[in-house]
CSV table of C-alpha atoms in Angstrom, one decimal:
chain,number,residue,atom,x,y,z
S,74,UNK,CA,184.6,32.6,155.0
S,75,UNK,CA,184.1,34.7,157.8
S,76,UNK,CA,185.3,37.7,155.5
S,77,UNK,CA,183.0,36.6,153.1
S,78,UNK,CA,180.0,36.7,155.1
S,79,UNK,CA,181.0,40.2,156.3
S,80,UNK,CA,180.8,41.1,153.1
S,81,UNK,CA,177.6,39.5,151.8
S,82,UNK,CA,175.5,40.0,155.1
S,83,UNK,CA,175.1,43.9,154.6
S,84,UNK,CA,174.2,43.6,150.8
S,85,UNK,CA,171.7,41.0,151.8
S,86,UNK,CA,170.1,43.4,154.3
S,87,UNK,CA,170.0,46.0,151.6
S,88,UNK,CA,168.1,43.8,149.2
S,89,UNK,CA,166.0,42.7,151.9
S,90,UNK,CA,164.9,46.0,153.1
S,91,UNK,CA,164.5,47.2,149.8
S,92,UNK,CA,162.2,44.5,148.5
S,93,UNK,CA,160.0,44.8,151.6
S,94,UNK,CA,159.7,48.5,151.4
S,95,UNK,CA,158.5,48.3,147.9
S,96,UNK,CA,155.9,45.7,148.9
S,97,UNK,CA,154.6,47.7,151.9
S,98,UNK,CA,154.6,50.8,149.8
S,99,UNK,CA,152.5,49.2,146.9
S,100,UNK,CA,149.8,47.6,149.5
S,101,UNK,CA,149.1,51.4,151.2
S,102,UNK,CA,149.3,53.5,148.2
S,103,UNK,CA,146.0,54.7,146.7
S,104,UNK,CA,144.1,53.3,143.9
S,105,UNK,CA,144.6,55.8,140.9
S,106,UNK,CA,141.1,57.2,139.8
S,107,UNK,CA,140.3,55.8,136.5
S,108,UNK,CA,139.2,58.7,133.8
S,109,UNK,CA,136.0,58.1,131.9
S,110,UNK,CA,136.7,57.0,128.2
S,111,UNK,CA,136.4,59.7,125.9
S,112,UNK,CA,133.1,59.6,124.1
S,113,UNK,CA,133.2,57.4,120.9
S,114,UNK,CA,132.3,58.7,117.5
S,115,UNK,CA,132.0,61.9,115.5
S,116,UNK,CA,130.2,64.9,116.9
S,117,UNK,CA,127.5,66.2,114.6
S,118,UNK,CA,124.9,68.7,114.2
S,119,UNK,CA,121.4,67.8,113.6
S,120,UNK,CA,118.1,69.3,113.2
S,121,UNK,CA,114.6,67.7,113.7
S,122,UNK,CA,112.4,66.8,110.7
S,123,UNK,CA,109.2,68.6,110.7
S,124,UNK,CA,106.0,68.5,109.1
S,125,UNK,CA,104.4,71.3,106.6
S,126,UNK,CA,102.7,72.4,103.3
S,127,UNK,CA,105.1,72.6,100.5
S,128,UNK,CA,104.3,75.8,98.4
S,129,UNK,CA,105.7,75.2,94.9
S,130,UNK,CA,107.4,78.1,93.2
S,131,UNK,CA,109.8,78.9,90.4
S,132,UNK,CA,112.4,82.0,90.3
S,133,UNK,CA,113.2,83.9,86.9
S,134,UNK,CA,114.1,87.3,86.0
S,135,UNK,CA,113.1,89.8,82.7
S,136,UNK,CA,112.6,93.3,81.9
S,137,UNK,CA,109.5,95.1,82.1
S,138,UNK,CA,107.6,96.3,79.1
S,139,UNK,CA,104.6,98.1,78.3
S,140,UNK,CA,102.0,95.8,76.8
S,141,UNK,CA,101.3,98.5,74.1
S,142,UNK,CA,103.9,101.1,72.8
S,143,UNK,CA,103.5,102.9,69.4
S,144,UNK,CA,105.6,105.4,67.2
S,145,UNK,CA,103.6,108.7,67.1
S,146,UNK,CA,103.4,109.6,63.3
S,147,UNK,CA,101.2,112.1,61.0
S,148,UNK,CA,99.2,110.2,58.1
S,149,UNK,CA,99.9,113.9,56.2
S,150,UNK,CA,102.3,116.3,55.1
S,151,UNK,CA,102.9,119.5,56.5
S,152,UNK,CA,104.4,122.2,58.8
S,153,UNK,CA,104.0,121.5,62.6
S,154,UNK,CA,102.4,124.3,64.1
S,155,UNK,CA,101.6,123.2,67.9
S,156,UNK,CA,103.0,120.4,70.1
S,157,UNK,CA,101.5,119.5,73.5
S,158,UNK,CA,103.5,120.8,76.7
S,159,UNK,CA,102.5,117.1,77.9
S,160,UNK,CA,104.4,115.6,74.6
S,161,UNK,CA,107.6,115.5,76.2
S,162,UNK,CA,110.0,112.8,77.5
S,163,UNK,CA,108.2,111.3,80.7
S,164,UNK,CA,105.1,113.5,80.2
S,165,UNK,CA,101.8,111.7,81.1
S,166,UNK,CA,99.1,112.0,78.5
S,167,UNK,CA,95.4,111.0,78.2
S,168,UNK,CA,93.3,109.3,75.8
S,169,UNK,CA,92.0,111.8,73.0
S,170,UNK,CA,94.5,114.6,74.2
S,171,UNK,CA,95.8,116.5,71.6
S,172,UNK,CA,99.5,116.1,71.0
S,173,UNK,CA,100.7,117.6,67.6
S,174,UNK,CA,98.9,119.9,65.2
S,175,UNK,CA,99.9,120.4,61.6
S,176,UNK,CA,99.1,123.7,59.8
S,177,UNK,CA,95.4,123.2,58.1
S,178,UNK,CA,95.4,126.0,55.4
S,179,UNK,CA,95.8,123.7,52.6
S,180,UNK,CA,93.8,120.9,53.5
S,181,UNK,CA,90.9,123.3,54.5
S,182,UNK,CA,91.1,124.8,51.0
S,183,UNK,CA,90.9,121.2,49.6
S,184,UNK,CA,87.6,121.2,51.8
S,185,UNK,CA,86.1,124.3,49.9
S,186,UNK,CA,87.3,123.0,46.5
S,187,UNK,CA,85.7,119.7,47.4
S,188,UNK,CA,82.5,121.3,48.6
S,189,UNK,CA,82.2,123.1,45.3
S,190,UNK,CA,82.6,120.2,43.2
S,191,UNK,CA,79.8,118.5,45.2
S,192,UNK,CA,77.7,121.3,44.6
S,193,UNK,CA,78.3,121.3,40.7
S,194,UNK,CA,77.5,117.8,40.5
S,195,UNK,CA,74.2,118.4,42.5
S,196,UNK,CA,73.1,121.0,39.9
S,197,UNK,CA,74.2,118.7,36.9
S,198,UNK,CA,72.3,116.0,38.3
S,199,UNK,CA,69.2,117.8,39.0
S,200,UNK,CA,69.3,119.1,35.3
S,201,UNK,CA,69.8,115.6,34.2
S,202,UNK,CA,66.8,114.5,36.2
S,203,UNK,CA,64.5,117.3,34.6
S,204,UNK,CA,65.7,116.4,31.1
S,205,UNK,CA,65.1,112.9,31.3
S,206,UNK,CA,61.5,113.4,32.8
S,207,UNK,CA,61.0,115.8,29.6
S,208,UNK,CA,62.6,112.9,27.2
S,209,UNK,CA,60.1,110.5,28.7
S,210,UNK,CA,57.1,112.8,28.5
S,211,UNK,CA,57.9,113.3,24.7
S,212,UNK,CA,58.3,109.6,23.9
S,213,UNK,CA,54.9,109.2,25.7
S,214,UNK,CA,53.3,111.9,23.5
S,215,UNK,CA,54.1,110.5,20.2
S,216,UNK,CA,53.2,106.9,21.2
S,217,UNK,CA,56.8,105.3,20.8
S,218,UNK,CA,57.1,102.2,22.6
S,219,UNK,CA,60.8,101.1,21.5
S,220,UNK,CA,62.6,104.4,22.5
S,221,UNK,CA,66.2,103.4,23.3
S,222,UNK,CA,67.6,104.1,26.6
S,223,UNK,CA,69.7,107.0,25.2
S,224,UNK,CA,66.8,108.7,24.1
S,225,UNK,CA,65.4,108.2,27.4
S,226,UNK,CA,68.6,109.7,28.9
S,227,UNK,CA,69.2,107.1,31.1
S,228,UNK,CA,73.1,107.1,30.6
S,229,UNK,CA,73.5,110.4,31.1
S,230,UNK,CA,71.4,110.5,34.4
S,231,UNK,CA,73.4,107.7,35.6
S,232,UNK,CA,76.6,109.7,34.7
S,233,UNK,CA,75.4,112.6,36.6
S,234,UNK,CA,74.8,110.5,39.6
S,235,UNK,CA,78.0,108.5,39.6
S,236,UNK,CA,79.8,112.4,39.2
S,237,UNK,CA,78.1,113.3,42.5
S,238,UNK,CA,79.3,110.3,44.2
S,239,UNK,CA,82.9,111.0,43.0
S,240,UNK,CA,82.6,114.4,44.2
S,241,UNK,CA,81.1,113.6,47.7
S,242,UNK,CA,84.1,111.1,48.1
S,243,UNK,CA,86.5,113.8,47.5
S,244,UNK,CA,84.7,115.9,49.5
S,245,UNK,CA,85.1,113.3,52.5
S,246,UNK,CA,89.0,112.6,51.4
S,247,UNK,CA,89.4,116.1,51.7
S,248,UNK,CA,87.6,116.4,55.3
S,249,UNK,CA,89.7,113.3,56.3
S,250,UNK,CA,92.8,114.9,55.5
S,251,UNK,CA,91.9,118.1,57.5
S,252,UNK,CA,91.2,116.0,60.4
S,253,UNK,CA,94.6,114.2,60.0
S,254,UNK,CA,96.1,117.3,60.8
S,255,UNK,CA,95.9,116.8,64.5
S,256,UNK,CA,97.4,113.8,66.1
S,257,UNK,CA,95.6,112.6,69.2
S,258,UNK,CA,96.6,110.1,71.8
S,259,UNK,CA,95.1,106.7,71.4
S,260,UNK,CA,95.2,106.0,75.2
S,261,UNK,CA,96.2,107.0,78.6
S,262,UNK,CA,100.1,106.6,78.8
S,263,UNK,CA,103.3,108.2,79.0
S,264,UNK,CA,105.6,109.5,76.4
S,265,UNK,CA,109.1,107.6,76.2
S,266,UNK,CA,110.7,110.0,73.4
S,267,UNK,CA,110.0,113.2,71.3
S,268,UNK,CA,111.5,113.9,68.0
S,269,UNK,CA,109.8,117.0,66.6
S,270,UNK,CA,109.0,120.8,67.4
S,271,UNK,CA,107.3,123.4,66.3
S,272,UNK,CA,108.2,125.0,62.7
S,273,UNK,CA,109.4,121.7,61.7
S,274,UNK,CA,108.2,119.9,58.3
S,275,UNK,CA,106.8,116.5,58.9
S,276,UNK,CA,106.1,114.0,56.1
S,277,UNK,CA,103.4,111.5,56.2
S,278,UNK,CA,104.4,108.2,58.4
S,279,UNK,CA,107.6,110.2,59.9
S,280,UNK,CA,108.1,109.3,63.4
S,281,UNK,CA,107.1,112.1,66.1
S,282,UNK,CA,107.8,110.1,69.1
S,283,UNK,CA,107.0,106.9,71.0
S,284,UNK,CA,104.4,106.8,73.5
S,285,UNK,CA,103.2,103.9,75.9
S,286,UNK,CA,99.9,102.7,77.4
S,287,UNK,CA,100.5,102.7,81.2
S,288,UNK,CA,97.6,100.7,82.2
S,289,UNK,CA,99.5,97.3,81.9
S,290,UNK,CA,103.1,96.4,81.9
S,291,UNK,CA,104.7,92.7,81.0
S,292,UNK,CA,107.5,90.5,82.0
S,293,UNK,CA,108.7,87.8,79.7
S,294,UNK,CA,109.9,85.0,82.0
S,295,UNK,CA,111.9,82.0,80.4
S,296,UNK,CA,111.4,78.8,82.0
S,297,UNK,CA,112.4,75.1,81.0
S,298,UNK,CA,110.5,72.1,81.0
S,299,UNK,CA,110.8,71.0,84.7
S,300,UNK,CA,109.7,74.6,86.2
S,301,UNK,CA,106.8,74.9,83.7
S,302,UNK,CA,105.9,71.0,85.2
S,303,UNK,CA,106.4,72.3,88.8
S,304,UNK,CA,103.7,75.3,87.8
S,305,UNK,CA,101.7,72.8,86.3
S,306,UNK,CA,101.4,75.3,83.2
S,307,UNK,CA,100.8,73.6,79.8
S,308,UNK,CA,102.8,74.9,76.9
S,309,UNK,CA,99.7,76.7,75.5
S,310,UNK,CA,98.6,78.2,78.7
S,311,UNK,CA,96.0,81.6,78.3
S,312,UNK,CA,94.3,82.8,81.5
S,313,UNK,CA,90.7,83.0,81.8
S,314,UNK,CA,88.2,84.4,84.4
S,315,UNK,CA,87.6,80.8,85.5
S,316,UNK,CA,91.2,79.8,85.3
S,317,UNK,CA,93.8,82.6,86.6
S,318,UNK,CA,97.3,82.3,86.1
S,319,UNK,CA,99.7,81.8,89.1
S,320,UNK,CA,100.5,84.8,91.1
S,321,UNK,CA,103.8,86.1,90.4
S,322,UNK,CA,106.1,88.7,93.1
S,323,UNK,CA,108.0,90.9,91.3
S,324,UNK,CA,111.1,92.5,93.1
S,325,UNK,CA,113.8,95.0,92.1
S,326,UNK,CA,115.8,98.0,93.8
S,327,UNK,CA,114.4,101.4,93.0
S,328,UNK,CA,116.5,104.3,94.6
S,329,UNK,CA,118.5,102.0,96.8
S,330,UNK,CA,115.5,100.7,98.5
S,331,UNK,CA,114.1,97.3,97.9
S,332,UNK,CA,110.4,97.1,96.1
S,333,UNK,CA,108.1,94.7,95.7
S,334,UNK,CA,104.9,94.4,93.2
S,335,UNK,CA,102.5,91.7,92.5
S,336,UNK,CA,101.4,90.3,89.4
S,337,UNK,CA,99.7,87.0,87.5
S,338,UNK,CA,100.8,84.8,84.4
S,339,UNK,CA,98.5,85.3,81.7
S,340,UNK,CA,99.8,83.5,78.9
S,341,UNK,CA,102.7,81.8,77.2
S,342,UNK,CA,104.5,82.1,74.4
S,343,UNK,CA,103.6,80.6,71.0
S,344,UNK,CA,107.0,78.2,70.7
S,345,UNK,CA,109.8,77.0,72.5
S,346,UNK,CA,112.9,79.1,72.1
S,347,UNK,CA,115.4,76.8,69.9
S,348,UNK,CA,118.6,78.1,71.2
S,349,UNK,CA,117.8,77.9,75.0
S,350,UNK,CA,114.9,75.1,74.9
S,351,UNK,CA,113.0,77.4,76.9
S,352,UNK,CA,109.7,78.9,76.6
S,353,UNK,CA,108.5,82.6,77.5
S,354,UNK,CA,105.7,83.0,80.3
S,355,UNK,CA,104.0,86.3,80.1
S,356,UNK,CA,103.3,88.0,83.7
S,357,UNK,CA,101.2,91.1,83.7
S,358,UNK,CA,101.3,93.8,86.5
S,359,UNK,CA,98.2,96.3,86.2
S,360,UNK,CA,98.1,100.0,86.7
S,361,UNK,CA,101.7,100.0,87.5
S,362,UNK,CA,101.8,103.8,87.9
S,363,UNK,CA,98.6,103.5,90.3
S,364,UNK,CA,97.2,101.0,92.7
S,365,UNK,CA,99.8,98.4,91.3
S,366,UNK,CA,102.8,100.5,92.3
S,367,UNK,CA,105.0,100.0,95.6
S,368,UNK,CA,104.3,103.2,97.2
S,369,UNK,CA,105.7,105.8,95.2
S,370,UNK,CA,107.6,103.4,93.2
S,371,UNK,CA,106.0,102.2,89.9
S,372,UNK,CA,107.1,99.1,88.0
S,373,UNK,CA,108.3,101.3,85.1
S,374,UNK,CA,109.4,99.7,81.7
S,375,UNK,CA,112.7,99.2,81.1
S,376,UNK,CA,113.4,98.0,84.6
S,377,UNK,CA,115.0,94.7,85.6
S,378,UNK,CA,113.1,92.8,88.0
S,379,UNK,CA,113.5,89.1,90.1
S,380,UNK,CA,110.1,87.4,89.7
S,381,UNK,CA,109.0,84.4,92.1
S,382,UNK,CA,105.8,82.3,90.4
S,383,UNK,CA,103.9,80.9,92.9
S,384,UNK,CA,102.8,77.4,91.9
S,385,UNK,CA,100.5,74.4,93.8
S,386,UNK,CA,100.4,73.8,97.7
S,387,UNK,CA,101.3,70.2,98.4
S,388,UNK,CA,99.8,69.8,102.0
S,389,UNK,CA,101.8,67.8,104.8
S,390,UNK,CA,104.9,66.7,103.4
S,391,UNK,CA,108.0,66.4,105.6
S,392,UNK,CA,110.6,68.9,105.9
S,393,UNK,CA,114.1,68.6,106.5
S,394,UNK,CA,117.1,71.0,106.6
S,395,UNK,CA,118.5,71.5,103.0
S,396,UNK,CA,121.9,71.1,104.5
S,397,UNK,CA,121.1,67.4,105.2
S,398,UNK,CA,120.3,66.4,101.7
S,399,UNK,CA,123.3,64.3,100.2
S,400,UNK,CA,123.2,63.8,96.6
S,401,UNK,CA,119.9,63.6,95.0
S,402,UNK,CA,117.8,61.5,97.3
S,403,UNK,CA,119.6,60.6,100.6
S,404,UNK,CA,119.5,62.0,104.2
S,405,UNK,CA,121.8,61.2,106.9
S,406,UNK,CA,119.9,61.0,110.1
S,407,UNK,CA,121.5,60.5,113.5
S,408,UNK,CA,120.1,57.7,116.2
S,409,UNK,CA,120.5,59.8,119.5
S,410,UNK,CA,119.6,56.8,121.3
S,411,UNK,CA,122.0,54.4,119.8
S,412,UNK,CA,124.8,57.1,118.7
S,413,UNK,CA,124.7,55.8,115.1
S,414,UNK,CA,124.5,57.3,111.5
S,415,UNK,CA,121.6,56.1,109.3
S,416,UNK,CA,121.6,56.6,105.8
S,417,UNK,CA,118.3,56.9,104.1
S,418,UNK,CA,117.1,57.1,100.5
S,419,UNK,CA,113.8,59.2,100.3
S,420,UNK,CA,111.2,60.0,98.1
S,421,UNK,CA,112.1,63.6,97.3
S,422,UNK,CA,109.6,65.8,95.9
S,423,UNK,CA,111.4,69.1,96.0
S,424,UNK,CA,114.1,71.0,97.7
S,425,UNK,CA,115.3,74.9,97.8
S,426,UNK,CA,117.1,77.1,100.3
S,427,UNK,CA,114.4,76.6,103.1
S,428,UNK,CA,114.5,72.8,103.1
S,429,UNK,CA,114.2,69.6,101.3
S,430,UNK,CA,110.7,68.4,101.0
S,431,UNK,CA,110.1,64.7,101.3
S,432,UNK,CA,107.0,62.3,101.0
S,433,UNK,CA,108.5,59.2,102.8
S,434,UNK,CA,111.8,57.7,103.9
S,435,UNK,CA,111.9,59.6,107.2
S,436,UNK,CA,109.6,60.4,110.0
S,437,UNK,CA,108.5,63.4,111.8
S,438,UNK,CA,110.8,64.3,114.6
S,439,UNK,CA,114.1,62.2,113.7
S,440,UNK,CA,117.1,64.2,113.7
S,441,UNK,CA,118.8,65.3,110.2
S,442,UNK,CA,122.4,65.7,110.2
S,443,UNK,CA,123.6,69.1,108.6
S,444,UNK,CA,127.4,68.7,109.6
S,445,UNK,CA,129.9,67.6,106.8
S,446,UNK,CA,130.5,63.5,107.5
S,447,UNK,CA,133.8,62.4,105.6
S,448,UNK,CA,133.5,58.5,104.6
S,449,UNK,CA,130.0,57.9,105.9
S,450,UNK,CA,128.4,54.4,106.6
S,451,UNK,CA,125.5,53.1,107.8
S,452,UNK,CA,126.0,52.5,111.4
S,453,UNK,CA,128.9,54.9,112.0
S,454,UNK,CA,129.2,55.8,115.4
S,455,UNK,CA,128.5,59.4,116.0
S,456,UNK,CA,127.1,61.9,118.9
S,457,UNK,CA,124.4,64.0,117.8
S,458,UNK,CA,123.9,67.6,118.9
S,459,UNK,CA,121.5,70.1,118.4
S,460,UNK,CA,121.6,73.8,118.7
S,461,UNK,CA,118.6,75.2,120.5
S,462,UNK,CA,116.9,78.3,120.0
S,463,UNK,CA,118.6,80.3,122.6
S,464,UNK,CA,122.0,79.8,121.5
S,465,UNK,CA,122.8,76.6,123.6
S,466,UNK,CA,123.5,72.9,122.2
S,467,UNK,CA,121.6,69.8,123.4
S,468,UNK,CA,124.2,66.9,123.3
S,469,UNK,CA,122.6,63.3,123.0
S,470,UNK,CA,124.7,60.9,124.9
S,471,UNK,CA,123.9,57.7,124.7
S,472,UNK,CA,126.8,56.3,127.1
S,473,UNK,CA,125.6,58.0,130.0
S,474,UNK,CA,122.1,56.6,129.8
S,475,UNK,CA,120.9,55.2,133.1
S,476,UNK,CA,117.2,55.2,132.7
S,477,UNK,CA,116.5,51.8,131.3
S,478,UNK,CA,113.0,52.2,132.0
S,479,UNK,CA,112.5,55.2,129.7
S,480,UNK,CA,114.7,53.9,127.0
S,481,UNK,CA,115.7,57.7,125.9
S,482,UNK,CA,119.2,59.0,125.6
S,483,UNK,CA,120.2,61.4,128.3
S,484,UNK,CA,120.8,65.1,127.0
S,485,UNK,CA,123.0,67.8,128.2
S,486,UNK,CA,122.9,71.4,127.1
S,487,UNK,CA,126.0,73.4,127.0
S,488,UNK,CA,126.5,76.9,126.0
S,489,UNK,CA,128.0,77.2,122.8
S,490,UNK,CA,130.1,80.4,121.5
S,491,UNK,CA,131.9,79.1,118.6
S,492,UNK,CA,131.2,79.4,114.9
S,493,UNK,CA,127.7,78.5,113.6
S,494,UNK,CA,127.7,74.3,112.8
S,495,UNK,CA,131.1,74.0,114.6
S,496,UNK,CA,131.0,71.8,118.0
S,497,UNK,CA,133.0,73.6,120.8
């Protein structure tokens, strides 16, 4: 018995000391600091909704072409004796300027022959008039009352007068052919191409070159029905002084530099294209080589341009960032005070790269979410972040709010150096 006690006594002492030490250590150890719970919800960037005016516009593309362009051709046949030094590819020409002249010798001789024929016809008419007067006098002297028209020489007199008119017509025709030996420019413009030179025989109606007027150029812009409605243009539109067409901004790169010209819509095409179901809107630019040019860059024919047609202005609409638009008519709004996602269906007017324009469904100052959100649902927990102009990010933290009187979420600004739109 004594031997058993001697064995169990040390074991009991060890157990008692261990348990007591453990109790004492638990009593004197410091309380562990509790870490703040991580913020719940998805971090998303948002931008405030603002008010402004919506300027409706439509973009299109087209090729510049002159409003007037003709083929230069002679009306008579002959050898070319003169070509204007300005009648060359790219040359500037003036209205009434002599471009080409055909040898006129044959046509001058024809005028001389025609004048001779007129003189002969005039002499014959004078003789017939005299003979008719003598015939009438003889009839009166004989006291005849039933003399025939032939006896009075009336048919002969009518024939002489007709011959004179025919001779005069031949003279006019010869003079007209002589005048047509010279080809003049019908308008101010430029030469697109020339296909004739001195010594070449030109046939009547053969092409000598092409010229176009430089007073006005046109661009045909294809638009669909929705775009026509956005501009408020009817299918049979024609601009007038009382109702001018919409303003058009043309843009193109010329000689490596971006250029811009300002014109206007003047009319629509007569019919809808059966293949594309679009209608062409014709826009004009006046004086493309002068006042209408962008500095030293004219809007030359053949140039391919981008056009922006300005439509009507709708005042006082709500403007959300374009990235906040989901589907056709939904916006994700972040409730910064509650840290919740709100899915709104809005009355969308129009959207472009500058924003989504809305009549109703949101309020000015609300935060529209631009970050991607997977599997969203109304009331989803989020943390709203707004990027400021100075590059810092304002974080709206509803869980740290302590001011119960104002009811506003607390705000923390932090510097963000990561990629745009990615929380750091």
